[in-house]
PDB file of C-alpha atoms and ligand atoms in Angstrom:
ATOM      1  CA  MET A   1       3.843  15.931 -23.073  1.00 81.00           C
ATOM      2  CA  SER A   2       2.843  14.194 -20.006  1.00 93.00           C
ATOM      3  CA  VAL A   3       4.897  10.742 -20.580  1.00 97.00           C
ATOM      4  CA  ARG A   4       8.092  10.072 -22.628  1.00 98.00           C
ATOM      5  CA  LEU A   5       9.653   7.070 -22.705  1.00 98.00           C
ATOM      6  CA  LYS A   6      13.350   6.443 -24.609  1.00 98.00           C
ATOM      7  CA  GLY A   7      14.865   3.553 -25.540  1.00 98.00           C
ATOM      8  CA  VAL A   8      13.671   1.456 -22.115  1.00 98.00           C
ATOM      9  CA  SER A   9      14.767  -1.853 -21.455  1.00 98.00           C
ATOM     10  CA  LYS A  10      14.141  -3.700 -18.356  1.00 98.00           C
ATOM     11  CA  THR A  11      14.925  -7.552 -17.769  1.00 98.00           C
ATOM     12  CA  PHE A  12      14.553  -9.852 -14.984  1.00 97.00           C
ATOM     13  CA  GLY A  13      17.088 -12.538 -14.801  1.00 95.00           C
ATOM     14  CA  ARG A  14      16.767 -14.037 -18.350  1.00 94.00           C
ATOM     15  CA  VAL A  15      13.292 -12.411 -19.215  1.00 96.00           C
ATOM     16  CA  GLU A  16      13.728  -9.716 -21.167  1.00 97.00           C
ATOM     17  CA  ALA A  17      10.451  -7.939 -20.099  1.00 98.00           C
ATOM     18  CA  LEU A  18      10.431  -4.798 -22.229  1.00 98.00           C
ATOM     19  CA  ARG A  19      13.089  -4.123 -25.290  1.00 98.00           C
ATOM     20  CA  ASP A  20      13.867  -0.754 -26.280  1.00 98.00           C
ATOM     21  CA  VAL A  21      10.597   0.599 -25.501  1.00 98.00           C
ATOM     22  CA  ASP A  22      10.044   4.731 -26.984  1.00 98.00           C
ATOM     23  CA  LEU A  23       6.681   6.199 -26.215  1.00 98.00           C
ATOM     24  CA  ARG A  24       5.586   9.827 -25.898  1.00 97.00           C
ATOM     25  CA  LEU A  25       1.588  10.047 -24.471  1.00 96.00           C
ATOM     26  CA  GLU A  26       0.304  13.317 -24.419  1.00 93.00           C
ATOM     27  CA  LYS A  27      -1.882  15.328 -21.897  1.00 90.00           C
ATOM     28  CA  GLY A  28      -5.647  14.223 -22.037  1.00 88.00           C
ATOM     29  CA  GLU A  29      -5.186  10.954 -23.953  1.00 90.00           C
ATOM     30  CA  VAL A  30      -6.774   8.180 -22.980  1.00 90.00           C
ATOM     31  CA  VAL A  31      -4.534   5.256 -23.734  1.00 94.00           C
ATOM     32  CA  GLY A  32      -4.787   1.627 -24.035  1.00 94.00           C
ATOM     33  CA  ILE A  33      -1.630  -0.845 -23.283  1.00 96.00           C
ATOM     34  CA  LEU A  34      -2.809  -3.739 -24.972  1.00 94.00           C
ATOM     35  CA  GLY A  35      -0.971  -7.138 -25.410  1.00 93.00           C
ATOM     36  CA  PRO A  36      -1.080 -10.648 -24.124  1.00 91.00           C
ATOM     37  CA  ASN A  37      -0.010 -12.244 -20.844  1.00 91.00           C
ATOM     38  CA  GLY A  38       3.329 -11.510 -20.387  1.00 94.00           C
ATOM     39  CA  SER A  39       3.943  -9.091 -22.905  1.00 96.00           C
ATOM     40  CA  GLY A  40       5.033  -6.580 -20.765  1.00 98.00           C
ATOM     41  CA  LYS A  41       2.400  -4.476 -19.422  1.00 97.00           C
ATOM     42  CA  SER A  42       2.622  -4.508 -16.115  1.00 98.00           C
ATOM     43  CA  THR A  43       6.377  -3.674 -16.195  1.00 98.00           C
ATOM     44  CA  LEU A  44       5.702  -0.684 -18.272  1.00 98.00           C
ATOM     45  CA  LEU A  45       3.115   1.012 -15.861  1.00 98.00           C
ATOM     46  CA  LYS A  46       5.504   0.264 -12.773  1.00 98.00           C
ATOM     47  CA  LEU A  47       8.199   1.888 -14.656  1.00 98.00           C
ATOM     48  CA  ILE A  48       5.904   4.654 -15.330  1.00 98.00           C
ATOM     49  CA  ALA A  49       4.734   4.921 -11.669  1.00 97.00           C
ATOM     50  CA  GLY A  50       8.266   4.929 -10.646  1.00 96.00           C
ATOM     51  CA  LEU A  51       7.885   1.799  -8.935  1.00 95.00           C
ATOM     52  CA  LEU A  52      10.501  -0.096 -10.945  1.00 97.00           C
ATOM     53  CA  LEU A  53      13.724   1.563 -12.563  1.00 97.00           C
ATOM     54  CA  PRO A  54      14.914   0.532 -16.215  1.00 97.00           C
ATOM     55  CA  ASP A  55      18.158  -1.322 -17.085  1.00 98.00           C
ATOM     56  CA  SER A  56      18.789   1.154 -19.498  1.00 97.00           C
ATOM     57  CA  GLY A  57      16.685   4.203 -21.307  1.00 98.00           C
ATOM     58  CA  GLU A  58      14.913   7.322 -19.641  1.00 97.00           C
ATOM     59  CA  VAL A  59      11.342   7.508 -18.014  1.00 98.00           C
ATOM     60  CA  GLU A  60      10.219  10.985 -17.748  1.00 97.00           C
ATOM     61  CA  VAL A  61       6.684  11.849 -16.426  1.00 97.00           C
ATOM     62  CA  LEU A  62       5.576  15.589 -16.601  1.00 95.00           C
ATOM     63  CA  GLY A  63       9.109  16.562 -17.408  1.00 94.00           C
ATOM     64  CA  SER A  64      10.809  14.785 -14.447  1.00 94.00           C
ATOM     65  CA  PRO A  65      11.655  11.582 -13.216  1.00 94.00           C
ATOM     66  CA  PRO A  66       8.768   9.416 -11.822  1.00 94.00           C
ATOM     67  CA  ARG A  67       9.985   8.981  -8.273  1.00 90.00           C
ATOM     68  CA  ARG A  68      10.097  12.413  -7.944  1.00 89.00           C
ATOM     69  CA  LEU A  69       6.108  12.676  -8.842  1.00 88.00           C
ATOM     70  CA  ARG A  70       5.372  10.873  -5.321  1.00 79.00           C
ATOM     71  CA  GLY A  71       1.389  11.690  -4.633  1.00 84.00           C
ATOM     72  CA  ARG A  72       0.892  13.060  -8.175  1.00 91.00           C
ATOM     73  CA  ILE A  73       0.410   9.709 -10.102  1.00 95.00           C
ATOM     74  CA  ALA A  74      -2.524   7.547  -9.026  1.00 95.00           C
ATOM     75  CA  TYR A  75      -1.845   3.521  -9.793  1.00 96.00           C
ATOM     76  CA  LEU A  76      -3.985   0.526  -9.625  1.00 95.00           C
ATOM     77  CA  PRO A  77      -1.624  -2.512  -9.212  1.00 96.00           C
ATOM     78  CA  GLU A  78      -2.556  -5.579 -11.049  1.00 93.00           C
ATOM     79  CA  VAL A  79      -3.053  -7.320  -7.595  1.00 92.00           C
ATOM     80  CA  PRO A  80      -5.203  -6.274  -5.071  1.00 92.00           C
ATOM     81  CA  PHE A  81      -4.371  -4.168  -2.425  1.00 94.00           C
ATOM     82  CA  LEU A  82      -6.864  -3.147   0.236  1.00 96.00           C
ATOM     83  CA  PRO A  83      -6.745  -5.286   3.522  1.00 96.00           C
ATOM     84  CA  SER A  84     -10.109  -7.800   3.721  1.00 97.00           C
ATOM     85  CA  TRP A  85     -11.104  -5.669   6.518  1.00 98.00           C
ATOM     86  CA  MET A  86     -11.918  -2.457   5.433  1.00 97.00           C
ATOM     87  CA  GLY A  87     -15.051  -1.156   3.862  1.00 97.00           C
ATOM     88  CA  PRO A  88     -15.607   2.014   1.823  1.00 98.00           C
ATOM     89  CA  ARG A  89     -15.231   4.113   5.251  1.00 98.00           C
ATOM     90  CA  GLU A  90     -12.126   3.001   6.383  1.00 98.00           C
ATOM     91  CA  VAL A  91     -10.781   2.899   2.473  1.00 98.00           C
ATOM     92  CA  GLU A  92     -11.589   6.818   2.818  1.00 98.00           C
ATOM     93  CA  ARG A  93      -9.517   7.524   5.973  1.00 97.00           C
ATOM     94  CA  PHE A  94      -6.876   4.978   4.605  1.00 96.00           C
ATOM     95  CA  MET A  95      -6.433   6.629   1.188  1.00 96.00           C
ATOM     96  CA  LYS A  96      -6.709  10.312   2.851  1.00 96.00           C
ATOM     97  CA  GLY A  97      -3.949   9.628   5.249  1.00 95.00           C
ATOM     98  CA  LEU A  98      -1.721   8.545   2.466  1.00 93.00           C
ATOM     99  CA  PHE A  99      -2.601  10.601  -0.710  1.00 94.00           C
ATOM    100  CA  PRO A 100      -2.884  14.173  -0.107  1.00 93.00           C
ATOM    101  CA  ARG A 101      -4.612  14.351  -3.290  1.00 94.00           C
ATOM    102  CA  PHE A 102      -7.290  12.046  -2.489  1.00 95.00           C
ATOM    103  CA  ARG A 103     -10.881  13.737  -2.783  1.00 95.00           C
ATOM    104  CA  ARG A 104     -13.517  12.292   0.193  1.00 96.00           C
ATOM    105  CA  GLU A 105     -16.444  13.926  -2.350  1.00 94.00           C
ATOM    106  CA  ARG A 106     -15.043  12.554  -5.472  1.00 91.00           C
ATOM    107  CA  PHE A 107     -14.413   8.923  -3.687  1.00 94.00           C
ATOM    108  CA  TRP A 108     -18.108   8.675  -2.648  1.00 95.00           C
ATOM    109  CA  GLU A 109     -19.557   9.888  -6.008  1.00 90.00           C
ATOM    110  CA  LEU A 110     -17.718   6.976  -7.801  1.00 88.00           C
ATOM    111  CA  VAL A 111     -18.871   4.445  -4.671  1.00 92.00           C
ATOM    112  CA  THR A 112     -22.526   5.307  -5.411  1.00 91.00           C
ATOM    113  CA  ALA A 113     -22.113   5.553  -9.149  1.00 84.00           C
ATOM    114  CA  LEU A 114     -20.278   2.123  -9.112  1.00 85.00           C
ATOM    115  CA  GLY A 115     -22.900   0.705  -6.848  1.00 88.00           C
ATOM    116  CA  ILE A 116     -20.243  -0.586  -3.946  1.00 92.00           C
ATOM    117  CA  PRO A 117     -22.140  -1.880  -0.980  1.00 96.00           C
ATOM    118  CA  PRO A 118     -20.675  -0.542   2.500  1.00 96.00           C
ATOM    119  CA  ARG A 119     -19.480  -3.750   3.650  1.00 97.00           C
ATOM    120  CA  PRO A 120     -15.726  -4.781   4.506  1.00 98.00           C
ATOM    121  CA  VAL A 121     -13.777  -6.304   1.426  1.00 97.00           C
ATOM    122  CA  ARG A 122     -14.283  -9.868   2.557  1.00 97.00           C
ATOM    123  CA  SER A 123     -17.606  -9.732   2.190  1.00 97.00           C
ATOM    124  CA  LEU A 124     -17.319  -8.382  -1.233  1.00 95.00           C
ATOM    125  CA  SER A 125     -17.646 -10.145  -4.573  1.00 92.00           C
ATOM    126  CA  LYS A 126     -14.322  -9.849  -6.726  1.00 89.00           C
ATOM    127  CA  GLY A 127     -15.930  -7.317  -9.152  1.00 87.00           C
ATOM    128  CA  GLN A 128     -17.048  -5.255  -6.068  1.00 91.00           C
ATOM    129  CA  ILE A 129     -13.511  -5.076  -4.846  1.00 93.00           C
ATOM    130  CA  GLN A 130     -12.094  -4.457  -8.122  1.00 90.00           C
ATOM    131  CA  ARG A 131     -14.522  -1.447  -8.287  1.00 89.00           C
ATOM    132  CA  LEU A 132     -13.703  -0.452  -4.880  1.00 94.00           C
ATOM    133  CA  GLU A 133     -10.087  -0.423  -5.559  1.00 95.00           C
ATOM    134  CA  LEU A 134     -10.723   1.738  -8.503  1.00 91.00           C
ATOM    135  CA  ALA A 135     -12.698   4.067  -6.761  1.00 92.00           C
ATOM    136  CA  ALA A 136      -9.796   4.776  -4.081  1.00 95.00           C
ATOM    137  CA  VAL A 137      -7.581   5.147  -7.175  1.00 94.00           C
ATOM    138  CA  LEU A 138      -9.637   7.575  -9.535  1.00 90.00           C
ATOM    139  CA  ALA A 139     -10.789   9.754  -6.402  1.00 93.00           C
ATOM    140  CA  GLN A 140      -7.158  10.951  -6.388  1.00 93.00           C
ATOM    141  CA  GLU A 141      -7.082  14.386  -8.263  1.00 91.00           C
ATOM    142  CA  VAL A 142      -4.057  13.992 -10.284  1.00 92.00           C
ATOM    143  CA  GLU A 143      -2.556  14.679 -13.706  1.00 92.00           C
ATOM    144  CA  ILE A 144      -1.436  10.800 -14.241  1.00 94.00           C
ATOM    145  CA  TYR A 145      -3.540   8.030 -13.902  1.00 94.00           C
ATOM    146  CA  LEU A 146      -1.981   4.617 -14.275  1.00 95.00           C
ATOM    147  CA  LEU A 147      -4.478   1.376 -14.060  1.00 94.00           C
ATOM    148  CA  ASP A 148      -3.244  -2.006 -14.188  1.00 95.00           C
ATOM    149  CA  GLU A 149      -6.179  -4.408 -15.919  1.00 91.00           C
ATOM    150  CA  PRO A 150      -8.840  -2.455 -14.395  1.00 86.00           C
ATOM    151  CA  LEU A 151     -11.523  -3.988 -16.247  1.00 77.00           C
ATOM    152  CA  GLY A 152     -10.859  -7.743 -15.441  1.00 69.00           C
ATOM    153  CA  GLY A 153     -13.611  -9.448 -13.653  1.00 60.00           C
ATOM    154  CA  ILE A 154     -15.901  -6.589 -14.067  1.00 68.00           C
ATOM    155  CA  ASP A 155     -18.966  -7.630 -16.322  1.00 69.00           C
ATOM    156  CA  ILE A 156     -20.002  -5.616 -19.283  1.00 66.00           C
ATOM    157  CA  VAL A 157     -22.965  -3.880 -17.870  1.00 65.00           C
ATOM    158  CA  SER A 158     -20.425  -2.084 -14.904  1.00 67.00           C
ATOM    159  CA  ARG A 159     -18.108  -1.639 -17.720  1.00 70.00           C
ATOM    160  CA  GLU A 160     -20.446   0.821 -19.264  1.00 65.00           C
ATOM    161  CA  ARG A 161     -20.270   2.601 -15.974  1.00 65.00           C
ATOM    162  CA  ILE A 162     -16.976   2.321 -15.037  1.00 70.00           C
ATOM    163  CA  LEU A 163     -16.033   3.808 -18.468  1.00 69.00           C
ATOM    164  CA  SER A 164     -18.322   6.900 -17.737  1.00 67.00           C
ATOM    165  CA  SER A 165     -16.736   7.640 -14.194  1.00 67.00           C
ATOM    166  CA  LEU A 166     -13.400   7.634 -16.417  1.00 68.00           C
ATOM    167  CA  ILE A 167     -14.635   9.968 -18.748  1.00 65.00           C
ATOM    168  CA  GLN A 168     -16.112  12.102 -16.131  1.00 67.00           C
ATOM    169  CA  ALA A 169     -12.648  12.389 -14.704  1.00 63.00           C
ATOM    170  CA  TRP A 170     -10.768  12.587 -17.984  1.00 60.00           C
ATOM    171  CA  ARG A 171     -12.685  15.773 -18.523  1.00 63.00           C
ATOM    172  CA  ARG A 172     -10.422  17.334 -15.798  1.00 64.00           C
ATOM    173  CA  GLU A 173      -7.604  17.135 -18.683  1.00 77.00           C
ATOM    174  CA  ALA A 174      -5.399  14.010 -16.967  1.00 90.00           C
ATOM    175  CA  THR A 175      -3.678  11.313 -18.881  1.00 92.00           C
ATOM    176  CA  PHE A 176      -5.206   7.940 -18.371  1.00 92.00           C
ATOM    177  CA  ILE A 177      -2.930   4.899 -19.186  1.00 94.00           C
ATOM    178  CA  LEU A 178      -4.852   1.325 -18.839  1.00 93.00           C
ATOM    179  CA  SER A 179      -3.556  -1.876 -19.446  1.00 94.00           C
ATOM    180  CA  THR A 180      -5.960  -4.906 -20.742  1.00 88.00           C
ATOM    181  CA  HIS A 181      -5.558  -8.341 -22.575  1.00 82.00           C
ATOM    182  CA  ALA A 182      -9.191  -8.519 -22.826  1.00 77.00           C
ATOM    183  CA  ILE A 183     -10.198  -5.527 -25.072  1.00 78.00           C
ATOM    184  CA  ALA A 184     -13.718  -6.819 -25.873  1.00 71.00           C
ATOM    185  CA  GLU A 185     -16.418  -3.577 -24.878  1.00 70.00           C
ATOM    186  CA  THR A 186     -13.263  -1.101 -24.758  1.00 76.00           C
ATOM    187  CA  GLU A 187     -13.620   0.191 -28.708  1.00 81.00           C
ATOM    188  CA  THR A 188     -14.616   3.425 -28.053  1.00 81.00           C
ATOM    189  CA  LEU A 189     -12.562   4.206 -24.722  1.00 83.00           C
ATOM    190  CA  TRP A 190      -9.459   4.767 -26.462  1.00 89.00           C
ATOM    191  CA  ASP A 191      -7.647   7.883 -27.963  1.00 91.00           C
ATOM    192  CA  ARG A 192      -4.363   6.077 -28.596  1.00 95.00           C
ATOM    193  CA  VAL A 193      -3.234   2.255 -28.380  1.00 96.00           C
ATOM    194  CA  VAL A 194       0.190   0.921 -27.916  1.00 97.00           C
ATOM    195  CA  PHE A 195       0.209  -2.904 -28.636  1.00 96.00           C
ATOM    196  CA  LEU A 196       3.013  -4.581 -26.809  1.00 96.00           C
ATOM    197  CA  LYS A 197       4.042  -7.991 -27.887  1.00 95.00           C
ATOM    198  CA  GLU A 198       7.316  -9.949 -26.110  1.00 95.00           C
ATOM    199  CA  GLY A 199       8.085  -6.704 -24.659  1.00 97.00           C
ATOM    200  CA  ARG A 200       8.161  -4.628 -27.888  1.00 97.00           C
ATOM    201  CA  VAL A 201       6.121  -1.868 -29.232  1.00 97.00           C
ATOM    202  CA  ILE A 202       4.526  -3.488 -32.059  1.00 96.00           C
ATOM    203  CA  LEU A 203       2.221  -0.881 -32.756  1.00 96.00           C
ATOM    204  CA  ASP A 204       1.148   2.945 -31.508  1.00 97.00           C
ATOM    205  CA  ARG A 205      -1.189   4.752 -33.052  1.00 96.00           C
ATOM    206  CA  MET A 206      -4.375   7.296 -32.570  1.00 96.00           C
ATOM    207  CA  ALA A 207      -7.703   5.173 -32.697  1.00 93.00           C
ATOM    208  CA  GLU A 208      -8.917   7.819 -34.634  1.00 94.00           C
ATOM    209  CA  ASP A 209      -6.481   7.312 -37.264  1.00 95.00           C
ATOM    210  CA  LEU A 210      -7.214   3.338 -37.233  1.00 93.00           C
ATOM    211  CA  ARG A 211     -10.719   4.361 -37.723  1.00 92.00           C
ATOM    212  CA  ALA A 212     -10.226   6.368 -40.543  1.00 95.00           C
ATOM    213  CA  GLU A 213      -8.485   3.469 -42.274  1.00 93.00           C
ATOM    214  CA  GLY A 214     -11.290   1.557 -41.557  1.00 93.00           C
ATOM    215  CA  LYS A 215      -9.784  -0.975 -39.061  1.00 92.00           C
ATOM    216  CA  SER A 216     -11.181  -0.888 -35.338  1.00 91.00           C
ATOM    217  CA  VAL A 217      -8.988  -1.545 -32.497  1.00 91.00           C
ATOM    218  CA  ARG A 218     -10.489  -4.831 -31.812  1.00 89.00           C
ATOM    219  CA  GLY A 219      -9.665  -5.801 -35.730  1.00 90.00           C
ATOM    220  CA  ALA A 220      -6.173  -4.540 -35.463  1.00 91.00           C
ATOM    221  CA  TYR A 221      -5.576  -6.484 -32.308  1.00 90.00           C
ATOM    222  CA  LEU A 222      -6.833  -9.726 -33.922  1.00 88.00           C
ATOM    223  CA  GLU A 223      -4.654  -9.035 -36.880  1.00 87.00           C
ATOM    224  CA  VAL A 224      -1.469  -8.792 -34.702  1.00 86.00           C
ATOM    225  CA  PHE A 225      -2.202 -11.478 -31.948  1.00 86.00           C
ATOM    226  CA  ARG A 226      -4.747 -13.804 -34.191  1.00 70.00           C
ATOM    227  CA  ARG A 227      -3.226 -17.076 -33.402  1.00 55.00           C
ATOM    228  CA  GLU A 228      -1.618 -16.572 -29.663  1.00 56.00           C
ATOM    229  CA  ASP A 229      -4.404 -14.865 -28.221  1.00 51.00           C
ATOM    230  CA  ALA A 230      -7.814 -14.765 -30.180  1.00 47.00           C
ATOM    231  CA  LEU A 231      -9.072 -16.356 -27.098  1.00 49.00           C
ATOM    232  CA  LEU A 232      -8.580 -13.952 -24.765  1.00 49.00           C
ATOM    233  CA  VAL A 233     -10.342 -10.982 -26.569  1.00 43.00           C
TER     234      VAL A 233
HETATM  235  P1  LIG B   1       2.093  -8.552 -18.269  1.00 52.38           P
HETATM  236  O1  LIG B   1       1.422  -7.524 -17.497  1.00 52.38           O
HETATM  237  O2  LIG B   1       1.760  -8.002 -19.959  1.00 52.38           O
HETATM  238  O3  LIG B   1       1.392  -9.675 -18.641  1.00 52.38           O
HETATM  239  P2  LIG B   1       4.571  -8.669 -17.267  1.00 52.38           P
HETATM  240  O4  LIG B   1       4.713  -6.889 -17.251  1.00 52.38           O
HETATM  241  O5  LIG B   1       3.712  -8.976 -15.916  1.00 52.38           O
HETATM  242  O6  LIG B   1       3.583  -8.737 -18.679  1.00 52.38           O
HETATM  243  O7  LIG B   1       5.480  -9.132 -17.538  1.00 52.38           O
HETATM  244  C1  LIG B   1       6.345  -9.219 -18.728  1.00 52.38           C
HETATM  245  C2  LIG B   1       7.658 -10.765 -18.334  1.00 52.38           C
HETATM  246  O8  LIG B   1       8.316 -10.476 -17.597  1.00 52.38           O
HETATM  247  C3  LIG B   1       6.950 -11.794 -18.197  1.00 52.38           C
HETATM  248  O9  LIG B   1       7.665 -13.065 -18.692  1.00 52.38           O
HETATM  249  C4  LIG B   1       7.136 -12.070 -16.513  1.00 52.38           C
HETATM  250  O10 LIG B   1       7.345 -13.372 -16.122  1.00 52.38           O
HETATM  251  C5  LIG B   1       8.305 -11.594 -16.461  1.00 52.38           C
HETATM  252  N1  LIG B   1       8.573 -10.514 -15.010  1.00 52.38           N
HETATM  253  C6  LIG B   1       7.611  -9.654 -14.637  1.00 52.38           C
HETATM  254  N2  LIG B   1       7.617  -9.116 -13.266  1.00 52.38           N
HETATM  255  C7  LIG B   1       9.023 -10.133 -12.792  1.00 52.38           C
HETATM  256  C8  LIG B   1       9.621 -10.032 -11.562  1.00 52.38           C
HETATM  257  N3  LIG B   1       9.739  -9.300 -10.714  1.00 52.38           N
HETATM  258  N4  LIG B   1      10.566 -11.252 -11.791  1.00 52.38           N
HETATM  259  C9  LIG B   1      10.636 -12.182 -12.522  1.00 52.38           C
HETATM  260  N5  LIG B   1      10.424 -11.788 -13.940  1.00 52.38           N
HETATM  261  C10 LIG B   1       9.199 -10.854 -13.942  1.00 52.38           C
HETATM  262 MG1  LIG B   2      -0.008  -7.627 -16.048  1.00 52.38          MG
END
């Protein structure tokens, strides 16, 4: 098993960001953490990345507490992390210096596949910056990828290319955990979907099983979140 959460809760002041979350994610799965803004997705990813500790409960990644796994988890934060003066060449040097599992060839393959121009961040569009950051993170050859809202701001045509980059890496038997509040065009991506609502897991299913019941991920999402979130989908 690659990720296990048992009875995990996390509060910030009076906000209960996660409440009693149990989760088991298997090696090789592409997992969608889905839910509206504020439902706890980013908190969940940070706990798995070892950037936050739970108030109660346990988080185990590849059989250890995530803090012991430095460099074995690739994490794309929700907020931009590259300085404005960096272009792809500088990003290569920066990532290589920080992460021993960063693979240069894989980075340049991704830069090409994602159509990222050789210019500094300050002269790239929002979508191009997100793709450059995604390339930097996916170029790490690790067993766990945590991608927080990797599809936001990226148009649907580029999404196709991004998804195929993901699947290419997925063949290496890694676990991909992606959060998103915008599930359009992602139907075929997921092996497993986990719906979060107000910090609780309200659905945890294999996408295949949903389909066997004649449901789509999007349909199930709309059923659960129809009132509050229909406009975001
Ligand atoms: P999502 O990623 O699904 O939008 P988050 O995990 O970012 O949700 O946030 C869940 C809840 O926890 C929200 O109510 C948010 O305001 C709150 N929260 C998250 N991080 C912090 C923090 N560092 N300090 C205070 N409140 C936080
Ligand atoms: Mg978030």
